[in-house]
PDB file of C-alpha atoms in Angstrom:
ATOM      1  CA  MET P   1      61.947  94.714  80.041  1.00  0.00           C
ATOM      2  CA  ALA P   2      65.005  95.748  82.022  1.00  0.00           C
ATOM      3  CA  GLY P   3      64.746  95.515  85.774  1.00  0.00           C
ATOM      4  CA  GLU P   4      66.990  97.123  88.378  1.00  0.00           C
ATOM      5  CA  ASP P   5      67.701  95.514  91.745  1.00  0.00           C
ATOM      6  CA  THR P   6      67.910  97.692  94.842  1.00  0.00           C
ATOM      7  CA  PRO P   7      69.455  96.997  98.270  1.00  0.00           C
ATOM      8  CA  GLU P   8      65.991  96.209  99.626  1.00  0.00           C
ATOM      9  CA  ASN P   9      65.589  93.127  97.412  1.00  0.00           C
ATOM     10  CA  LEU P  10      69.176  91.854  97.389  1.00  0.00           C
ATOM     11  CA  PRO P  11      69.882  88.482  99.056  1.00  0.00           C
ATOM     12  CA  PRO P  12      71.989  88.531 102.257  1.00  0.00           C
ATOM     13  CA  GLY P  13      75.170  87.443 100.424  1.00  0.00           C
ATOM     14  CA  ARG P  14      74.954  90.527  98.237  1.00  0.00           C
ATOM     15  CA  MET P  15      74.616  93.144 100.928  1.00  0.00           C
ATOM     16  CA  PRO P  16      77.466  95.683 101.366  1.00  0.00           C
ATOM     17  CA  THR P  17      80.663  94.373 102.961  1.00  0.00           C
ATOM     18  CA  THR P  18      83.296  96.298 104.920  1.00  0.00           C
ATOM     19  CA  ARG P  19      86.866  95.376 105.800  1.00  0.00           C
ATOM     20  CA  GLY P  20      89.412  97.424 107.698  1.00  0.00           C
ATOM     21  CA  GLY P  21      93.064  97.399 108.569  1.00  0.00           C
ATOM     22  CA  VAL P  22      96.422  99.084 108.120  1.00  0.00           C
ATOM     23  CA  ILE P  23      98.289  98.559 104.843  1.00  0.00           C
ATOM     24  CA  ARG P  24     102.028  98.172 105.453  1.00  0.00           C
ATOM     25  CA  SER P  25     104.875  98.385 102.970  1.00  0.00           C
ATOM     26  CA  SER P  26     105.384  94.641 103.444  1.00  0.00           C
ATOM     27  CA  ASP P  27     101.839  94.090 102.157  1.00  0.00           C
ATOM     28  CA  LEU P  28     102.927  95.505  98.779  1.00  0.00           C
ATOM     29  CA  GLU P  29     105.890  93.169  98.422  1.00  0.00           C
ATOM     30  CA  PRO P  30     104.027  90.232  96.792  1.00  0.00           C
ATOM     31  CA  LEU P  31     102.633  92.386  93.976  1.00  0.00           C
ATOM     32  CA  ALA P  32     105.908  94.305  93.658  1.00  0.00           C
ATOM     33  CA  ALA P  33     107.712  91.002  93.065  1.00  0.00           C
ATOM     34  CA  PHE P  34     104.997  89.858  90.647  1.00  0.00           C
ATOM     35  CA  LEU P  35     105.274  93.052  88.560  1.00  0.00           C
ATOM     36  CA  ASP P  36     109.022  93.486  89.123  1.00  0.00           C
ATOM     37  CA  ARG P  37     108.411  97.045  90.335  1.00  0.00           C
ATOM     38  CA  VAL P  38     109.646  99.134  93.259  1.00  0.00           C
ATOM     39  CA  PRO P  39     106.747 101.304  94.487  1.00  0.00           C
ATOM     40  CA  ARG P  40     107.143 104.863  95.696  1.00  0.00           C
ATOM     41  CA  PRO P  41     107.507 104.956  99.487  1.00  0.00           C
ATOM     42  CA  GLY P  42     104.531 105.753 101.667  1.00  0.00           C
ATOM     43  CA  ILE P  43     101.640 105.197  99.243  1.00  0.00           C
ATOM     44  CA  VAL P  44      99.763 102.420  97.461  1.00  0.00           C
ATOM     45  CA  PRO P  45     100.391 102.689  93.689  1.00  0.00           C
ATOM     46  CA  LEU P  46      97.498 103.047  91.263  1.00  0.00           C
ATOM     47  CA  CYS P  47      95.328  99.896  91.313  1.00  0.00           C
ATOM     48  CA  TRP P  48      97.608  98.047  93.739  1.00  0.00           C
ATOM     49  CA  HIS P  49      94.767  98.279  96.266  1.00  0.00           C
ATOM     50  CA  TRP P  50      93.187  95.362  94.386  1.00  0.00           C
ATOM     51  CA  CYS P  51      95.489  93.091  96.412  1.00  0.00           C
ATOM     52  CA  GLN P  52      94.730  94.717  99.788  1.00  0.00           C
ATOM     53  CA  LEU P  53      91.994  94.234 102.419  1.00  0.00           C
ATOM     54  CA  LEU P  54      90.636  91.247 100.530  1.00  0.00           C
ATOM     55  CA  ASP P  55      87.711  89.160 101.730  1.00  0.00           C
ATOM     56  CA  PRO P  56      88.956  85.727 102.858  1.00  0.00           C
ATOM     57  CA  VAL P  57      88.092  82.735 100.679  1.00  0.00           C
ATOM     58  CA  ASP P  58      86.530  79.712 102.381  1.00  0.00           C
ATOM     59  CA  PRO P  59      86.895  76.816  99.897  1.00  0.00           C
ATOM     60  CA  ARG P  60      83.929  75.070 101.504  1.00  0.00           C
ATOM     61  CA  LEU P  61      81.711  77.899 100.240  1.00  0.00           C
ATOM     62  CA  LEU P  62      82.781  77.758  96.569  1.00  0.00           C
ATOM     63  CA  ASP P  63      80.591  76.380  93.791  1.00  0.00           C
ATOM     64  CA  GLY P  64      81.775  74.203  90.905  1.00  0.00           C
ATOM     65  CA  ASP P  65      83.021  77.210  88.905  1.00  0.00           C
ATOM     66  CA  GLY P  66      85.039  78.628  91.792  1.00  0.00           C
ATOM     67  CA  PHE P  67      82.548  81.342  92.706  1.00  0.00           C
ATOM     68  CA  LEU P  68      81.603  82.145  96.285  1.00  0.00           C
ATOM     69  CA  ILE P  69      78.102  80.758  96.761  1.00  0.00           C
ATOM     70  CA  GLY P  70      75.759  83.709  97.142  1.00  0.00           C
ATOM     71  CA  GLY P  71      78.666  86.123  96.822  1.00  0.00           C
ATOM     72  CA  MET P  72      78.464  89.696  95.654  1.00  0.00           C
ATOM     73  CA  ALA P  73      80.234  88.984  92.343  1.00  0.00           C
ATOM     74  CA  THR P  74      78.652  85.568  91.764  1.00  0.00           C
ATOM     75  CA  PRO P  75      76.277  85.231  88.792  1.00  0.00           C
ATOM     76  CA  ASP P  76      72.938  83.513  89.105  1.00  0.00           C
ATOM     77  CA  ARG P  77      72.703  79.793  88.387  1.00  0.00           C
ATOM     78  CA  GLY P  78      72.994  79.060  84.665  1.00  0.00           C
ATOM     79  CA  MET P  79      74.938  82.270  83.982  1.00  0.00           C
ATOM     80  CA  THR P  80      78.629  83.057  83.684  1.00  0.00           C
ATOM     81  CA  ARG P  81      80.645  86.167  84.513  1.00  0.00           C
ATOM     82  CA  MET P  82      82.697  88.467  82.295  1.00  0.00           C
ATOM     83  CA  PHE P  83      84.730  91.371  83.658  1.00  0.00           C
ATOM     84  CA  ALA P  84      83.957  94.386  81.468  1.00  0.00           C
ATOM     85  CA  GLY P  85      86.015  97.250  82.926  1.00  0.00           C
ATOM     86  CA  GLY P  86      85.737  99.990  85.472  1.00  0.00           C
ATOM     87  CA  ARG P  87      86.887 103.297  86.901  1.00  0.00           C
ATOM     88  CA  VAL P  88      89.225 104.155  89.766  1.00  0.00           C
ATOM     89  CA  HIS P  89      88.709 107.687  91.101  1.00  0.00           C
ATOM     90  CA  THR P  90      91.765 108.691  93.172  1.00  0.00           C
ATOM     91  CA  LEU P  91      90.685 111.565  95.391  1.00  0.00           C
ATOM     92  CA  ARG P  92      93.859 111.546  97.502  1.00  0.00           C
ATOM     93  CA  PRO P  93      96.810 109.198  97.834  1.00  0.00           C
ATOM     94  CA  LEU P  94      96.031 105.899  99.551  1.00  0.00           C
ATOM     95  CA  ARG P  95      98.692 105.998 102.260  1.00  0.00           C
ATOM     96  CA  LEU P  96     100.527 103.247 104.067  1.00  0.00           C
ATOM     97  CA  ASP P  97     100.492 102.838 107.851  1.00  0.00           C
ATOM     98  CA  VAL P  98      97.092 104.526 108.189  1.00  0.00           C
ATOM     99  CA  GLU P  99      93.881 102.879 109.393  1.00  0.00           C
ATOM    100  CA  THR P 100      91.884 102.120 106.245  1.00  0.00           C
ATOM    101  CA  THR P 101      88.388 100.809 105.526  1.00  0.00           C
ATOM    102  CA  ARG P 102      87.049  99.391 102.287  1.00  0.00           C
ATOM    103  CA  THR P 103      83.269  99.161 101.809  1.00  0.00           C
ATOM    104  CA  THR P 104      81.927  97.363  98.723  1.00  0.00           C
ATOM    105  CA  ARG P 105      78.317  97.538  97.579  1.00  0.00           C
ATOM    106  CA  PHE P 106      76.115  97.061  94.559  1.00  0.00           C
ATOM    107  CA  SER P 107      75.674 100.418  92.867  1.00  0.00           C
ATOM    108  CA  SER P 108      73.837  99.094  89.830  1.00  0.00           C
ATOM    109  CA  VAL P 109      72.262  95.756  88.929  1.00  0.00           C
ATOM    110  CA  ILE P 110      70.234  95.831  85.731  1.00  0.00           C
ATOM    111  CA  SER P 111      68.603  92.698  84.309  1.00  0.00           C
ATOM    112  CA  LYS P 112      67.964  92.561  80.575  1.00  0.00           C
ATOM    113  CA  LYS P 113      66.936  90.107  77.898  1.00  0.00           C
ATOM    114  CA  GLY P 114      68.881  90.225  74.660  1.00  0.00           C
ATOM    115  CA  ARG P 115      69.135  88.305  71.422  1.00  0.00           C
ATOM    116  CA  HIS P 116      71.172  85.515  73.054  1.00  0.00           C
ATOM    117  CA  GLY P 117      69.238  85.288  76.294  1.00  0.00           C
ATOM    118  CA  GLU P 118      69.146  86.957  79.678  1.00  0.00           C
ATOM    119  CA  PHE P 119      72.037  88.965  81.055  1.00  0.00           C
ATOM    120  CA  GLN P 120      72.778  91.379  83.862  1.00  0.00           C
ATOM    121  CA  LEU P 121      74.878  94.530  83.911  1.00  0.00           C
ATOM    122  CA  VAL P 122      76.408  94.721  87.365  1.00  0.00           C
ATOM    123  CA  THR P 123      78.533  97.475  88.895  1.00  0.00           C
ATOM    124  CA  LEU P 124      80.228  97.039  92.259  1.00  0.00           C
ATOM    125  CA  THR P 125      81.556 100.152  93.976  1.00  0.00           C
ATOM    126  CA  SER P 126      84.275 100.039  96.637  1.00  0.00           C
ATOM    127  CA  THR P 127      84.943 103.138  98.722  1.00  0.00           C
ATOM    128  CA  TRP P 128      88.312 103.389 100.495  1.00  0.00           C
ATOM    129  CA  VAL P 129      88.432 105.713 103.491  1.00  0.00           C
ATOM    130  CA  GLN P 130      91.354 106.955 105.589  1.00  0.00           C
ATOM    131  CA  GLU P 131      91.012 109.348 108.536  1.00  0.00           C
ATOM    132  CA  ASP P 132      87.292 109.819 107.771  1.00  0.00           C
ATOM    133  CA  GLN P 133      88.034 110.993 104.216  1.00  0.00           C
ATOM    134  CA  LYS P 134      87.471 109.179 100.951  1.00  0.00           C
ATOM    135  CA  ALA P 135      90.725 108.279  99.248  1.00  0.00           C
ATOM    136  CA  LEU P 136      89.501 106.045  96.418  1.00  0.00           C
ATOM    137  CA  VAL P 137      86.205 105.216  94.766  1.00  0.00           C
ATOM    138  CA  ASP P 138      86.583 102.076  92.675  1.00  0.00           C
ATOM    139  CA  GLU P 139      83.796 101.020  90.287  1.00  0.00           C
ATOM    140  CA  GLN P 140      84.000  97.614  88.601  1.00  0.00           C
ATOM    141  CA  ASP P 141      81.642  96.508  85.832  1.00  0.00           C
ATOM    142  CA  TYR P 142      80.618  92.916  85.150  1.00  0.00           C
ATOM    143  CA  VAL P 143      78.373  91.218  82.633  1.00  0.00           C
ATOM    144  CA  PHE P 144      76.520  88.167  83.914  1.00  0.00           C
ATOM    145  CA  THR P 145      75.318  86.291  80.876  1.00  0.00           C
ATOM    146  CA  THR P 146      73.700  82.986  79.972  1.00  0.00           C
ATOM    147  CA  ALA P 147      76.448  80.371  79.848  1.00  0.00           C
ATOM    148  CA  PRO P 148      77.240  78.894  76.410  1.00  0.00           C
ATOM    149  CA  SER P 149      76.448  75.266  75.781  1.00  0.00           C
ATOM    150  CA  PRO P 150      79.348  72.946  76.667  1.00  0.00           C
ATOM    151  CA  SER P 151      78.945  71.367  73.223  1.00  0.00           C
ATOM    152  CA  ARG P 152      80.055  74.490  71.349  1.00  0.00           C
ATOM    153  CA  PRO P 153      82.931  76.943  71.779  1.00  0.00           C
ATOM    154  CA  SER P 154      82.368  80.463  73.004  1.00  0.00           C
ATOM    155  CA  VAL P 155      81.624  82.896  70.190  1.00  0.00           C
ATOM    156  CA  THR P 156      83.833  85.485  71.875  1.00  0.00           C
ATOM    157  CA  ASP P 157      87.032  83.423  71.987  1.00  0.00           C
ATOM    158  CA  THR P 158      88.460  81.333  69.179  1.00  0.00           C
ATOM    159  CA  PRO P 159      91.831  79.561  69.183  1.00  0.00           C
ATOM    160  CA  LEU P 160      94.755  81.854  68.400  1.00  0.00           C
ATOM    161  CA  THR P 161      97.317  79.878  66.439  1.00  0.00           C
ATOM    162  CA  THR P 162      99.814  82.767  66.612  1.00  0.00           C
ATOM    163  CA  GLN P 163     100.220  82.534  70.398  1.00  0.00           C
ATOM    164  CA  PRO P 164     103.560  80.980  71.395  1.00  0.00           C
ATOM    165  CA  THR P 165     103.994  78.445  74.183  1.00  0.00           C
ATOM    166  CA  GLU P 166     107.210  80.145  75.367  1.00  0.00           C
ATOM    167  CA  PRO P 167     108.785  83.603  74.935  1.00  0.00           C
ATOM    168  CA  GLY P 168     110.912  82.542  71.946  1.00  0.00           C
ATOM    169  CA  GLY P 169     113.621  85.158  72.446  1.00  0.00           C
ATOM    170  CA  GLN P 170     114.172  88.443  74.237  1.00  0.00           C
ATOM    171  CA  LEU P 171     111.053  90.501  74.784  1.00  0.00           C
ATOM    172  CA  ARG P 172     110.879  94.011  73.399  1.00  0.00           C
ATOM    173  CA  PRO P 173     109.992  96.998  75.645  1.00  0.00           C
ATOM    174  CA  GLY P 174     106.310  96.873  76.493  1.00  0.00           C
ATOM    175  CA  GLN P 175     105.989  93.136  75.895  1.00  0.00           C
ATOM    176  CA  ILE P 176     104.900  90.761  78.662  1.00  0.00           C
ATOM    177  CA  TYR P 177     105.153  87.006  78.458  1.00  0.00           C
ATOM    178  CA  VAL P 178     102.059  85.573  80.124  1.00  0.00           C
ATOM    179  CA  SER P 179     102.488  82.032  81.378  1.00  0.00           C
ATOM    180  CA  GLU P 180      99.931  79.814  83.019  1.00  0.00           C
ATOM    181  CA  PRO P 181     101.797  79.958  86.381  1.00  0.00           C
ATOM    182  CA  MET P 182     101.583  83.766  86.163  1.00  0.00           C
ATOM    183  CA  LEU P 183      97.793  83.580  86.026  1.00  0.00           C
ATOM    184  CA  VAL P 184      97.673  81.111  88.906  1.00  0.00           C
ATOM    185  CA  ALA P 185      99.849  83.486  90.949  1.00  0.00           C
ATOM    186  CA  PHE P 186      97.651  86.495  90.137  1.00  0.00           C
ATOM    187  CA  SER P 187      94.545  84.559  91.135  1.00  0.00           C
ATOM    188  CA  GLY P 188      96.204  84.012  94.509  1.00  0.00           C
ATOM    189  CA  LEU P 189      97.252  87.660  94.850  1.00  0.00           C
ATOM    190  CA  THR P 190      93.677  88.816  94.245  1.00  0.00           C
ATOM    191  CA  ALA P 191      91.923  85.960  96.106  1.00  0.00           C
ATOM    192  CA  ASN P 192      90.107  84.998  92.905  1.00  0.00           C
ATOM    193  CA  PRO P 193      89.322  81.254  92.734  1.00  0.00           C
ATOM    194  CA  TYR P 194      87.368  81.443  89.431  1.00  0.00           C
ATOM    195  CA  ARG P 195      88.467  78.357  87.474  1.00  0.00           C
ATOM    196  CA  LEU P 196      88.650  80.256  84.177  1.00  0.00           C
ATOM    197  CA  HIS P 197      92.093  81.543  85.199  1.00  0.00           C
ATOM    198  CA  TRP P 198      93.763  78.375  86.508  1.00  0.00           C
ATOM    199  CA  ASP P 199      91.978  75.231  85.266  1.00  0.00           C
ATOM    200  CA  ARG P 200      92.812  74.339  81.648  1.00  0.00           C
ATOM    201  CA  ASP P 201      90.208  71.559  81.430  1.00  0.00           C
ATOM    202  CA  PHE P 202      87.514  73.944  82.641  1.00  0.00           C
ATOM    203  CA  CYS P 203      88.576  76.524  80.039  1.00  0.00           C
ATOM    204  CA  THR P 204      88.430  73.898  77.284  1.00  0.00           C
ATOM    205  CA  ARG P 205      84.874  72.972  78.269  1.00  0.00           C
ATOM    206  CA  GLU P 206      83.971  76.667  78.183  1.00  0.00           C
ATOM    207  CA  GLY P 207      85.380  76.994  74.653  1.00  0.00           C
ATOM    208  CA  HIS P 208      88.653  78.803  75.418  1.00  0.00           C
ATOM    209  CA  PRO P 209      91.996  77.666  73.909  1.00  0.00           C
ATOM    210  CA  GLY P 210      93.897  78.327  77.139  1.00  0.00           C
ATOM    211  CA  LEU P 211      93.674  79.945  80.543  1.00  0.00           C
ATOM    212  CA  VAL P 212      91.887  83.275  80.263  1.00  0.00           C
ATOM    213  CA  ILE P 213      93.997  86.304  81.221  1.00  0.00           C
ATOM    214  CA  HIS P 214      92.355  88.264  84.032  1.00  0.00           C
ATOM    215  CA  GLY P 215      90.760  91.570  83.100  1.00  0.00           C
ATOM    216  CA  PRO P 216      92.115  93.231  86.271  1.00  0.00           C
ATOM    217  CA  LEU P 217      95.617  92.001  85.403  1.00  0.00           C
ATOM    218  CA  GLN P 218      95.448  93.769  82.048  1.00  0.00           C
ATOM    219  CA  ALA P 219      94.082  96.884  83.749  1.00  0.00           C
ATOM    220  CA  LEU P 220      96.949  96.703  86.226  1.00  0.00           C
ATOM    221  CA  TRP P 221      99.473  96.630  83.346  1.00  0.00           C
ATOM    222  CA  LEU P 222      97.816  99.747  81.919  1.00  0.00           C
ATOM    223  CA  ALA P 223      97.843 101.569  85.257  1.00  0.00           C
ATOM    224  CA  ASP P 224     101.464 100.556  85.786  1.00  0.00           C
ATOM    225  CA  GLU P 225     102.414 101.990  82.406  1.00  0.00           C
ATOM    226  CA  PHE P 226     100.932 105.375  83.350  1.00  0.00           C
ATOM    227  CA  THR P 227     102.879 105.236  86.618  1.00  0.00           C
ATOM    228  CA  ARG P 228     106.069 104.255  84.814  1.00  0.00           C
ATOM    229  CA  ARG P 229     105.667 107.351  82.626  1.00  0.00           C
ATOM    230  CA  ASP P 230     105.299 109.539  85.762  1.00  0.00           C
ATOM    231  CA  VAL P 231     101.622 110.328  85.181  1.00  0.00           C
ATOM    232  CA  ASP P 232     100.183 111.071  88.630  1.00  0.00           C
ATOM    233  CA  GLY P 233      96.783 109.516  89.238  1.00  0.00           C
ATOM    234  CA  VAL P 234      95.817 111.701  92.213  1.00  0.00           C
ATOM    235  CA  GLY P 235      92.810 113.870  91.373  1.00  0.00           C
ATOM    236  CA  ARG P 236      92.154 111.850  88.221  1.00  0.00           C
ATOM    237  CA  THR P 237      90.055 108.928  87.073  1.00  0.00           C
ATOM    238  CA  PHE P 238      91.635 105.796  85.645  1.00  0.00           C
ATOM    239  CA  SER P 239      89.055 104.371  83.230  1.00  0.00           C
ATOM    240  CA  TYR P 240      89.593 101.015  81.554  1.00  0.00           C
ATOM    241  CA  ARG P 241      87.603  98.656  79.374  1.00  0.00           C
ATOM    242  CA  LEU P 242      88.131  95.085  78.191  1.00  0.00           C
ATOM    243  CA  THR P 243      87.555  94.824  74.441  1.00  0.00           C
ATOM    244  CA  ALA P 244      88.521  91.251  73.479  1.00  0.00           C
ATOM    245  CA  PRO P 245      89.518  88.026  75.228  1.00  0.00           C
ATOM    246  CA  ALA P 246      93.086  86.800  75.596  1.00  0.00           C
ATOM    247  CA  THR P 247      94.473  83.480  76.745  1.00  0.00           C
ATOM    248  CA  ALA P 248      97.806  82.149  77.974  1.00  0.00           C
ATOM    249  CA  PRO P 249     100.478  81.250  77.206  1.00  0.00           C
ATOM    250  CA  SER P 250     101.018  84.327  75.063  1.00  0.00           C
ATOM    251  CA  VAL P 251     103.037  87.490  74.592  1.00  0.00           C
ATOM    252  CA  MET P 252     100.998  90.642  75.253  1.00  0.00           C
ATOM    253  CA  THR P 253     102.050  94.199  74.420  1.00  0.00           C
ATOM    254  CA  VAL P 254     101.294  97.342  76.438  1.00  0.00           C
ATOM    255  CA  ASP P 255     101.630 100.566  74.472  1.00  0.00           C
ATOM    256  CA  GLN P 256     100.502 104.183  74.333  1.00  0.00           C
ATOM    257  CA  THR P 257      97.745 105.194  71.932  1.00  0.00           C
ATOM    258  CA  ARG P 258      97.746 108.259  69.704  1.00  0.00           C
ATOM    259  CA  ASP P 259      95.381 110.115  72.048  1.00  0.00           C
ATOM    260  CA  GLY P 260      97.594 109.558  75.098  1.00  0.00           C
ATOM    261  CA  GLY P 261      95.755 106.559  76.463  1.00  0.00           C
ATOM    262  CA  MET P 262      97.090 103.032  76.870  1.00  0.00           C
ATOM    263  CA  GLU P 263      96.191  99.716  75.297  1.00  0.00           C
ATOM    264  CA  VAL P 264      96.979  96.011  75.582  1.00  0.00           C
ATOM    265  CA  ARG P 265      97.342  93.967  72.392  1.00  0.00           C
ATOM    266  CA  ARG P 266      97.469  90.255  71.671  1.00  0.00           C
ATOM    267  CA  SER P 267     100.219  88.824  69.495  1.00  0.00           C
ATOM    268  CA  ASP P 268      97.853  88.939  66.488  1.00  0.00           C
ATOM    269  CA  GLY P 269      97.410  92.723  66.954  1.00  0.00           C
ATOM    270  CA  THR P 270      93.942  92.567  68.481  1.00  0.00           C
ATOM    271  CA  VAL P 271      93.418  95.184  71.211  1.00  0.00           C
ATOM    272  CA  THR P 272      92.157  93.466  74.359  1.00  0.00           C
ATOM    273  CA  ALA P 273      92.054  96.386  76.828  1.00  0.00           C
ATOM    274  CA  ILE P 274      92.176 100.182  76.709  1.00  0.00           C
ATOM    275  CA  ALA P 275      92.556 102.843  79.400  1.00  0.00           C
ATOM    276  CA  THR P 276      92.701 106.577  80.008  1.00  0.00           C
ATOM    277  CA  LEU P 277      93.834 108.614  83.026  1.00  0.00           C
ATOM    278  CA  ILE P 278      92.020 111.933  83.020  1.00  0.00           C
TER     279      ILE P 278
END
């Protein structure tokens, strides 16, 4: 039977959190350098808010996997976390130099029991407010699932022999060389200490052939491609979904789909993420 948790029965570490502050143009510089992009003046580009108003990380409060003990996005003991996708609803531009608050809460926590054991479907919703008006509503979906046995590789990620260890020549338009230092840097930009993205030995024990590329990083590439093509996200919803795992080092490709959406592909042609902006 599926069960749904409500705020009344959530532990203290999973109650809503709020952070506030003013986002300055200088706050965008780290991600701008990371993406090699120059943002439009005065506003936060689509999905760049993922690097703003972050909760601080106290390393003394991290568990062995790099999760915040009792944190909002921390799976229960014996389970692991997979980022599944989400939706960013841009109601109005998120402006710089304006007092801003970000409130994050559980909007859905559903426990289920499937063929391979127990899992939870979790959605966290962050609401960004400026001048008493909602600017963004950001929904992120996670799957908390029973961790695979350390004695066997993950069934969702097998070694990819076609992935290069270095770029091997000039990249074509839309291609991105993903190195291990890139993933370490993105973990820092997003205050994400999960070992799956920076600890090769940990990834090997979990059955992955390399560091796992962040789902939000792939979503950010997709959002950036819409922006690069001058598609305005204001008044629209950016919806994205992770469809297959990818590990580094590798060359990933971001491209437009036939229906006007965007996708990320591995070097073997497998689509790992898709997105629309409607």
